Short mmCIF file of C-alpha atoms in Angstrom, two decimals:
data_model
loop_
_atom_site.label_atom_id
_atom_site.label_comp_id
_atom_site.label_asym_id
_atom_site.label_seq_id
_atom_site.Cartn_x
_atom_site.Cartn_y
_atom_site.Cartn_z
CA UNK N 235 87.87 20.62 -6.60
CA UNK N 236 87.33 17.63 -4.34
CA UNK N 237 89.53 14.68 -5.37
CA UNK N 238 87.20 12.00 -4.03
CA UNK N 239 85.64 10.92 -7.32
CA UNK N 240 88.53 11.63 -9.66
CA UNK N 241 91.15 9.91 -7.52
CA UNK N 242 90.16 6.44 -8.68
CA UNK N 243 91.32 7.06 -12.26
CA UNK N 244 95.02 7.43 -12.87
CA UNK N 245 95.75 9.84 -15.67
CA UNK N 246 99.34 8.87 -16.32
CA UNK N 247 101.64 5.88 -16.27
CA UNK N 248 105.16 6.29 -15.01
CA UNK N 249 106.91 9.32 -16.43
CA UNK N 250 109.97 8.96 -18.63
CA UNK N 251 113.40 9.03 -17.02
CA UNK N 252 114.05 12.32 -15.26
CA UNK N 253 115.97 14.95 -17.17
CA UNK N 254 118.39 17.39 -15.61
CA UNK N 255 117.09 20.65 -14.18
CA UNK N 256 118.90 22.53 -16.95
CA UNK N 257 117.13 20.46 -19.62
CA UNK N 258 113.82 20.92 -17.84
CA UNK N 259 114.38 24.68 -17.77
CA UNK N 260 115.06 24.77 -21.50
CA UNK N 261 112.02 22.59 -22.31
CA UNK N 262 109.79 24.79 -20.17
CA UNK N 263 111.13 27.98 -21.73
CA UNK N 264 110.52 26.56 -25.23
CA UNK N 265 106.96 25.53 -24.30
CA UNK N 266 106.11 28.97 -22.93
CA UNK N 267 107.56 30.69 -26.00
CA UNK N 268 105.35 28.52 -28.24
CA UNK N 269 102.15 28.61 -26.20
CA UNK N 270 102.45 31.85 -24.17
CA UNK N 271 101.52 30.02 -20.96
CA UNK N 272 102.98 27.50 -18.54
CA UNK N 273 102.41 23.75 -19.13
CA UNK N 274 99.61 21.92 -17.33
CA UNK N 275 100.17 18.70 -15.40
CA UNK N 276 96.50 17.68 -15.76
CA UNK N 277 94.05 18.23 -18.60
CA UNK N 278 90.28 18.17 -18.18
CA UNK N 279 87.47 17.88 -20.67
CA UNK N 280 83.90 18.65 -19.60
CA UNK N 281 85.02 18.53 -15.99
CA UNK N 282 86.56 15.03 -16.29
CA UNK N 283 90.30 14.47 -16.06
CA UNK N 284 91.60 12.91 -19.26
CA UNK N 285 93.60 9.71 -19.15
CA UNK N 286 96.81 9.53 -21.14
CA UNK N 287 95.41 7.50 -24.02
CA UNK N 288 92.54 9.98 -24.38
CA UNK N 289 94.93 12.88 -25.02
CA UNK N 290 96.39 14.07 -28.27
CA UNK N 291 100.19 13.67 -28.64
CA UNK N 292 100.80 17.39 -27.90
CA UNK N 293 98.64 17.11 -24.78
CA UNK N 294 100.59 14.04 -23.65
CA UNK N 295 103.88 15.90 -24.06
CA UNK N 296 102.53 18.91 -22.15
CA UNK N 297 101.26 16.83 -19.24
CA UNK N 298 104.52 14.89 -19.00
CA UNK N 299 106.42 18.17 -18.89
CA UNK N 300 104.04 19.59 -16.26
CA UNK N 301 104.41 16.45 -14.14
CA UNK N 302 108.20 16.55 -14.45
CA UNK N 303 108.22 20.17 -13.24
CA UNK N 304 105.96 19.32 -10.31
CA UNK N 305 108.07 16.28 -9.37
CA UNK N 306 111.27 18.35 -9.49
CA UNK N 307 109.99 20.93 -7.01
CA UNK N 308 108.46 18.23 -4.80
CA UNK N 309 111.75 16.35 -4.69
CA UNK N 310 113.65 19.52 -3.77
CA UNK N 311 111.18 20.25 -0.96
CA UNK N 312 111.42 16.71 0.42
CA UNK N 313 115.20 16.91 0.43
CA UNK N 314 115.11 20.24 2.26
CA UNK N 315 116.85 22.03 -0.62
CA UNK N 316 116.77 25.82 -0.73
CA UNK N 317 116.16 26.50 -4.43
CA UNK N 318 117.65 29.97 -4.15
CA UNK N 319 121.04 28.25 -4.19
CA UNK N 320 120.19 26.13 -7.24
CA UNK N 321 120.45 28.56 -10.19
CA UNK N 322 118.56 26.42 -12.72
CA UNK N 323 115.76 25.58 -10.28
CA UNK N 324 115.52 29.21 -9.17
CA UNK N 325 115.27 30.38 -12.80
CA UNK N 326 112.62 27.73 -13.48
CA UNK N 327 110.49 28.99 -10.61
CA UNK N 328 110.84 32.58 -11.80
CA UNK N 329 109.90 31.53 -15.32
CA UNK N 330 106.75 29.80 -14.07
CA UNK N 331 105.75 32.64 -11.77
CA UNK N 332 106.01 35.20 -14.57
CA UNK N 333 104.09 33.09 -17.09
CA UNK N 334 100.29 33.00 -17.19
CA UNK N 335 98.45 29.88 -16.15
CA UNK N 336 95.54 30.07 -18.55
CA UNK N 337 92.56 28.11 -17.33
CA UNK N 338 89.20 27.75 -18.97
CA UNK N 339 86.80 29.80 -16.90
CA UNK N 340 84.17 27.69 -15.18
CA UNK N 341 80.55 28.66 -14.66
CA UNK N 342 79.88 31.90 -12.80
CA UNK N 343 78.26 31.97 -9.37
CA UNK N 344 75.02 33.19 -11.00
CA UNK N 345 75.05 30.27 -13.48
CA UNK N 346 75.75 27.74 -10.74
CA UNK N 347 73.02 29.26 -8.60
CA UNK N 348 70.51 28.82 -11.44
CA UNK N 349 71.59 25.22 -11.98
CA UNK N 350 71.46 24.44 -8.25
CA UNK N 351 67.95 25.88 -7.90
CA UNK N 352 66.77 23.80 -10.85
CA UNK N 353 68.32 20.65 -9.39
CA UNK N 354 66.81 21.22 -5.95
CA UNK N 355 63.40 21.90 -7.43
CA UNK N 356 63.54 18.54 -9.20
CA UNK N 357 65.18 16.43 -6.48
CA UNK N 358 64.44 18.30 -3.21
CA UNK N 359 68.10 18.02 -2.27
CA UNK N 360 71.44 19.28 -3.50
CA UNK N 361 73.56 17.23 -5.94
CA UNK N 362 75.92 14.60 -4.59
CA UNK N 363 79.67 15.01 -4.96
CA UNK N 364 80.19 11.29 -4.25
CA UNK N 365 77.88 8.49 -5.40
CA UNK N 366 78.19 5.09 -3.79
CA UNK N 367 77.55 1.63 -5.15
CA UNK N 368 74.21 0.08 -4.15
CA UNK N 369 75.76 -1.86 -1.25
CA UNK N 370 77.65 1.25 -0.02
CA UNK N 371 80.89 -0.76 -0.09
CA UNK N 372 82.67 1.83 -2.26
CA UNK N 373 82.00 4.91 -4.31
CA UNK N 374 81.64 4.98 -8.06
CA UNK N 375 84.32 5.97 -10.49
CA UNK N 376 83.18 8.83 -12.72
CA UNK N 377 83.48 6.50 -15.72
CA UNK N 378 81.12 4.00 -14.08
CA UNK N 379 78.33 6.56 -13.84
CA UNK N 380 75.52 7.11 -16.35
CA UNK N 381 75.41 10.63 -17.90
CA UNK N 382 72.82 11.88 -15.40
CA UNK N 383 75.00 10.97 -12.41
CA UNK N 384 78.09 12.43 -14.09
CA UNK N 385 76.25 15.73 -14.53
CA UNK N 386 75.14 15.63 -10.88
CA UNK N 387 78.65 15.04 -9.55
CA UNK N 388 80.16 17.61 -11.90
CA UNK N 389 77.72 20.29 -10.71
CA UNK N 390 78.47 19.51 -7.06
CA UNK N 391 82.21 19.73 -7.65
CA UNK N 392 81.92 22.99 -9.56
CA UNK N 393 79.99 24.54 -6.67
CA UNK N 394 82.40 23.18 -4.04
CA UNK N 395 85.38 24.38 -6.07
CA UNK N 396 83.98 27.92 -6.38
CA UNK N 397 83.09 28.13 -2.68
CA UNK N 398 86.54 26.83 -1.74
CA UNK N 399 88.25 29.47 -3.91
CA UNK N 400 86.16 32.18 -2.27
CA UNK N 401 87.00 30.80 1.17
CA UNK N 402 90.71 31.11 0.39
CA UNK N 403 90.26 34.61 -1.08
CA UNK N 404 91.07 33.53 -4.62
CA UNK N 405 87.71 34.82 -5.86
CA UNK N 406 85.48 37.65 -4.57
CA UNK N 407 82.63 36.94 -2.18
CA UNK N 408 79.87 38.49 -4.27
CA UNK N 409 76.13 38.52 -3.40
CA UNK N 410 75.60 35.63 -5.86
CA UNK N 411 78.30 33.62 -4.08
CA UNK N 412 76.72 34.32 -0.70
CA UNK N 413 73.32 33.20 -1.95
CA UNK N 414 74.87 30.10 -3.52
CA UNK N 415 76.69 29.21 -0.29
CA UNK N 416 73.53 29.63 1.79
CA UNK N 417 71.43 27.51 -0.57
CA UNK N 418 74.13 24.86 -0.75
CA UNK N 419 74.19 24.59 3.03
CA UNK N 420 70.41 24.63 3.43
CA UNK N 421 69.84 21.94 0.80
CA UNK N 422 72.17 19.33 2.29
CA UNK N 423 70.70 15.86 2.12
CA UNK N 424 69.17 15.00 5.46
CA UNK N 425 71.07 12.39 7.45
CA UNK N 426 73.66 12.10 4.64
CA UNK N 427 76.38 12.70 7.23
CA UNK N 428 75.92 11.84 10.92
CA UNK N 429 75.96 14.69 13.41
CA UNK N 430 78.95 15.38 15.65
CA UNK N 431 77.10 13.74 18.53
CA UNK N 432 76.33 10.63 16.45
CA UNK N 433 79.95 10.42 15.31
CA UNK N 434 81.07 10.72 18.94
CA UNK N 435 78.96 7.68 19.83
CA UNK N 436 80.18 5.77 16.76
CA UNK N 437 83.81 6.55 17.63
CA UNK N 438 83.32 5.38 21.22
CA UNK N 439 81.78 2.15 19.95
CA UNK N 440 84.64 1.62 17.51
CA UNK N 441 87.28 2.19 20.19
CA UNK N 442 85.53 -0.22 22.54
CA UNK N 443 85.27 -2.87 19.82
CA UNK N 444 88.71 -2.61 18.23
CA UNK N 445 90.86 -0.86 20.83
CA UNK N 446 92.28 1.63 18.33
CA UNK N 447 91.26 4.62 16.23
CA UNK N 448 89.78 4.16 12.75
CA UNK N 449 92.10 4.79 9.82
CA UNK N 450 91.26 7.18 7.00
CA UNK N 451 93.69 5.32 4.73
CA UNK N 452 94.30 1.57 4.58
CA UNK N 453 97.84 0.56 3.61
CA UNK N 454 98.99 -2.90 2.54
CA UNK N 455 102.68 -3.60 1.94
CA UNK N 456 103.29 0.16 2.12
CA UNK N 457 100.82 0.80 -0.74
CA UNK N 458 97.46 2.55 -0.12
CA UNK N 459 94.53 0.24 -0.86
CA UNK N 460 92.16 1.77 -3.41
CA UNK N 461 88.54 2.24 -2.35
CA UNK N 462 87.14 -0.44 -4.63
CA UNK N 463 89.43 -3.06 -3.04
CA UNK N 464 88.44 -2.32 0.56
CA UNK N 465 86.45 -4.93 2.44
CA UNK N 466 83.06 -3.77 3.77
CA UNK N 467 84.55 -3.51 7.29
CA UNK N 468 87.52 -1.48 6.03
CA UNK N 469 85.19 0.79 4.08
CA UNK N 470 83.16 1.46 7.23
CA UNK N 471 86.37 2.23 9.14
CA UNK N 472 87.64 4.65 6.48
CA UNK N 473 84.22 6.30 6.16
CA UNK N 474 84.00 6.89 9.92
CA UNK N 475 87.49 8.46 10.08
CA UNK N 476 86.88 10.70 7.09
CA UNK N 477 83.46 11.83 8.32
CA UNK N 478 84.94 12.78 11.69
CA UNK N 479 87.67 14.82 10.02
CA UNK N 480 85.18 16.52 7.74
CA UNK N 481 82.78 17.42 10.56
CA UNK N 482 85.63 18.80 12.67
CA UNK N 483 86.91 20.77 9.68
CA UNK N 484 83.51 22.29 8.88
CA UNK N 485 82.62 22.80 12.56
CA UNK N 486 78.98 23.65 11.79
CA UNK N 487 77.56 21.58 14.67
CA UNK N 488 76.93 22.95 18.20
CA UNK N 489 80.19 23.99 19.84
CA UNK N 490 79.86 21.56 22.75
CA UNK N 491 79.32 18.59 20.37
CA UNK N 492 82.34 19.58 18.27
CA UNK N 493 84.50 20.04 21.37
CA UNK N 494 83.51 16.62 22.73
CA UNK N 495 84.22 14.87 19.42
CA UNK N 496 87.49 16.76 18.89
CA UNK N 497 88.69 15.88 22.39
CA UNK N 498 88.07 12.17 21.85
CA UNK N 499 89.55 12.20 18.34
CA UNK N 500 92.69 14.12 19.35
CA UNK N 501 93.63 11.51 21.93
CA UNK N 502 95.41 9.69 19.11
CA UNK N 503 98.40 11.71 20.38
CA UNK N 504 100.23 12.18 17.10
CA UNK N 505 103.52 13.82 18.12
CA UNK N 506 104.64 17.23 16.96
CA UNK N 507 107.73 17.33 14.74
CA UNK N 508 109.89 18.30 17.70
CA UNK N 509 108.44 15.47 19.82
CA UNK N 510 108.92 13.09 16.91
CA UNK N 511 112.61 13.96 16.67
CA UNK N 512 113.02 13.27 20.39
CA UNK N 513 111.38 9.87 19.89
CA UNK N 514 113.71 9.18 16.96
CA UNK N 515 116.76 10.08 19.05
CA UNK N 516 115.63 7.82 21.88
CA UNK N 517 115.00 4.94 19.48
CA UNK N 518 118.38 5.45 17.79
CA UNK N 519 120.19 5.48 21.14
CA UNK N 520 118.60 2.12 21.96
CA UNK N 521 119.51 0.63 18.57
CA UNK N 522 123.22 1.40 18.14
CA UNK N 523 122.84 4.80 16.50
CA UNK N 524 120.72 3.58 13.58
CA UNK N 525 117.38 4.81 12.25
CA UNK N 526 114.17 2.74 12.11
CA UNK N 527 113.24 0.70 9.05
CA UNK N 528 110.44 1.88 6.79
CA UNK N 529 110.19 -1.55 5.16
CA UNK N 530 110.73 -4.62 7.31
CA UNK N 531 111.48 -7.87 5.49
CA UNK N 532 111.35 -11.54 6.31
CA UNK N 533 112.83 -14.03 3.84
CA UNK N 534 112.98 -11.28 1.23
CA UNK N 535 109.29 -10.33 1.54
CA UNK N 536 108.01 -7.07 3.03
CA UNK N 537 105.92 -7.81 6.11
CA UNK N 538 102.35 -6.51 6.27
CA UNK N 539 101.09 -4.36 9.13
CA UNK N 540 99.24 -7.36 10.54
CA UNK N 541 102.46 -9.40 10.50
CA UNK N 542 104.46 -6.58 12.07
CA UNK N 543 102.07 -6.48 15.01
CA UNK N 544 103.00 -10.09 15.79
CA UNK N 545 106.71 -9.19 16.24
CA UNK N 546 107.67 -7.30 19.42
CA UNK N 547 108.79 -3.76 18.57
CA UNK N 548 108.43 -4.17 14.80
CA UNK N 549 105.17 -2.28 14.41
CA UNK N 550 106.37 0.56 16.64
CA UNK N 551 109.58 0.79 14.55
CA UNK N 552 107.56 0.88 11.33
CA UNK N 553 105.23 3.63 12.64
CA UNK N 554 108.18 5.72 13.80
CA UNK N 555 109.86 5.41 10.39
CA UNK N 556 106.62 6.28 8.60
CA UNK N 557 106.19 9.42 10.71
CA UNK N 558 109.82 10.36 10.07
CA UNK N 559 109.46 10.20 6.30
CA UNK N 560 106.01 11.80 6.39
CA UNK N 561 107.54 14.77 8.23
CA UNK N 562 110.23 15.10 5.56
CA UNK N 563 107.65 14.89 2.78
CA UNK N 564 105.32 17.36 4.45
CA UNK N 565 108.15 19.82 5.01
CA UNK N 566 109.74 21.14 8.21
CA UNK N 567 109.56 24.91 8.54
CA UNK N 568 111.96 25.24 11.46
CA UNK N 569 115.40 25.38 9.80
CA UNK N 570 117.33 23.98 12.76
CA UNK N 571 114.90 21.11 13.20
CA UNK N 572 114.92 20.42 9.45
CA UNK N 573 118.72 20.20 9.54
CA UNK N 574 118.49 17.67 12.37
CA UNK N 575 115.98 15.57 10.45
CA UNK N 576 118.19 15.61 7.36
CA UNK N 577 121.22 14.63 9.43
CA UNK N 578 119.24 11.81 11.03
CA UNK N 579 118.32 10.55 7.55
CA UNK N 580 122.03 9.90 6.91
CA UNK N 581 122.21 7.32 9.69
CA UNK N 582 122.44 3.66 8.79
CA UNK N 583 119.18 1.74 8.74
CA UNK N 584 118.70 -0.65 11.65
CA UNK N 585 119.85 -4.20 10.89
CA UNK N 586 118.85 -6.76 13.55
CA UNK N 587 121.46 -9.24 12.29
CA UNK N 588 124.18 -6.88 13.50
CA UNK N 589 122.94 -7.04 17.11
CA UNK N 590 125.18 -9.21 19.25
CA UNK N 591 124.89 -10.09 22.94
CA UNK N 592 127.68 -7.60 23.67
CA UNK N 593 125.97 -4.56 22.11
CA UNK N 594 122.32 -5.47 22.61
CA UNK N 595 120.44 -3.00 24.77
CA UNK N 596 119.01 -4.27 28.05
#
């Protein structure tokens, strides 16, 4: 299911203090024995994700447990931990893998096909998965939509979810699915998304105007800015970046148009993990064996990206640190390279106040 609409509504506040893996294992085992299934970390009703205060107390407890399990495995992955050598974590994974994950079955391909045909007959276009505000400055939260728009978005997401599961071989590609996929593609709203050629021109214009590539995520003080808080210019920037990524991912345009757009877009030259580690080593050698700062302060306040760009070397240091931690969070498959990244993480963080004329690099 596409997260675009649901992402604006947070389902949970901060979770309670983390429990030990052994306690988590026992809580999970008790839940499965009572309910004969694994706990969920999200609960939906009529296709809409419930917020915490909309849940019953048992549902709140289940979701908190599901989130704690998810956070535990995510933390282990970020730290490069091999769970096979953590007995409690290994038993927890086995317990989850051998327990059913009961999900309410959604509409069948035949049912969705009937609903899609009815919608197209009435509107001469397929349902929207994202609905924007009148000024196109941001998209609507599901809870801001009238019932008719909620039903439209829900139908679009159900179709996209089914087609995505079929694409990843999680569901069979039946004749009904094939017909649904064809109709979904044919009924796309005209000019809803610019062509690859149009995006190529828009990207060239953007590069000429701003001298950099558009961002798909705007960050302020190391916190992503939510869509509703973007300025109109920032919204246009994010929309352009996301449309380019989507068109390149779908690759349904003529091959030469896709190749031209991909070539221009890929000039952002994001380094591979191996190249990134070389850059980190070079930076560390020039800064007394330290690692770059992820947060850069001045008078006790974290500097914004705009402020960092005014300080020589600060923005480059920040970007390098961000890429370093992003690589750790994403996961590094190469064991030797992962070990190097983890070793690099143990270095002291760069402190400019410790630079003296004697040890300052030329």
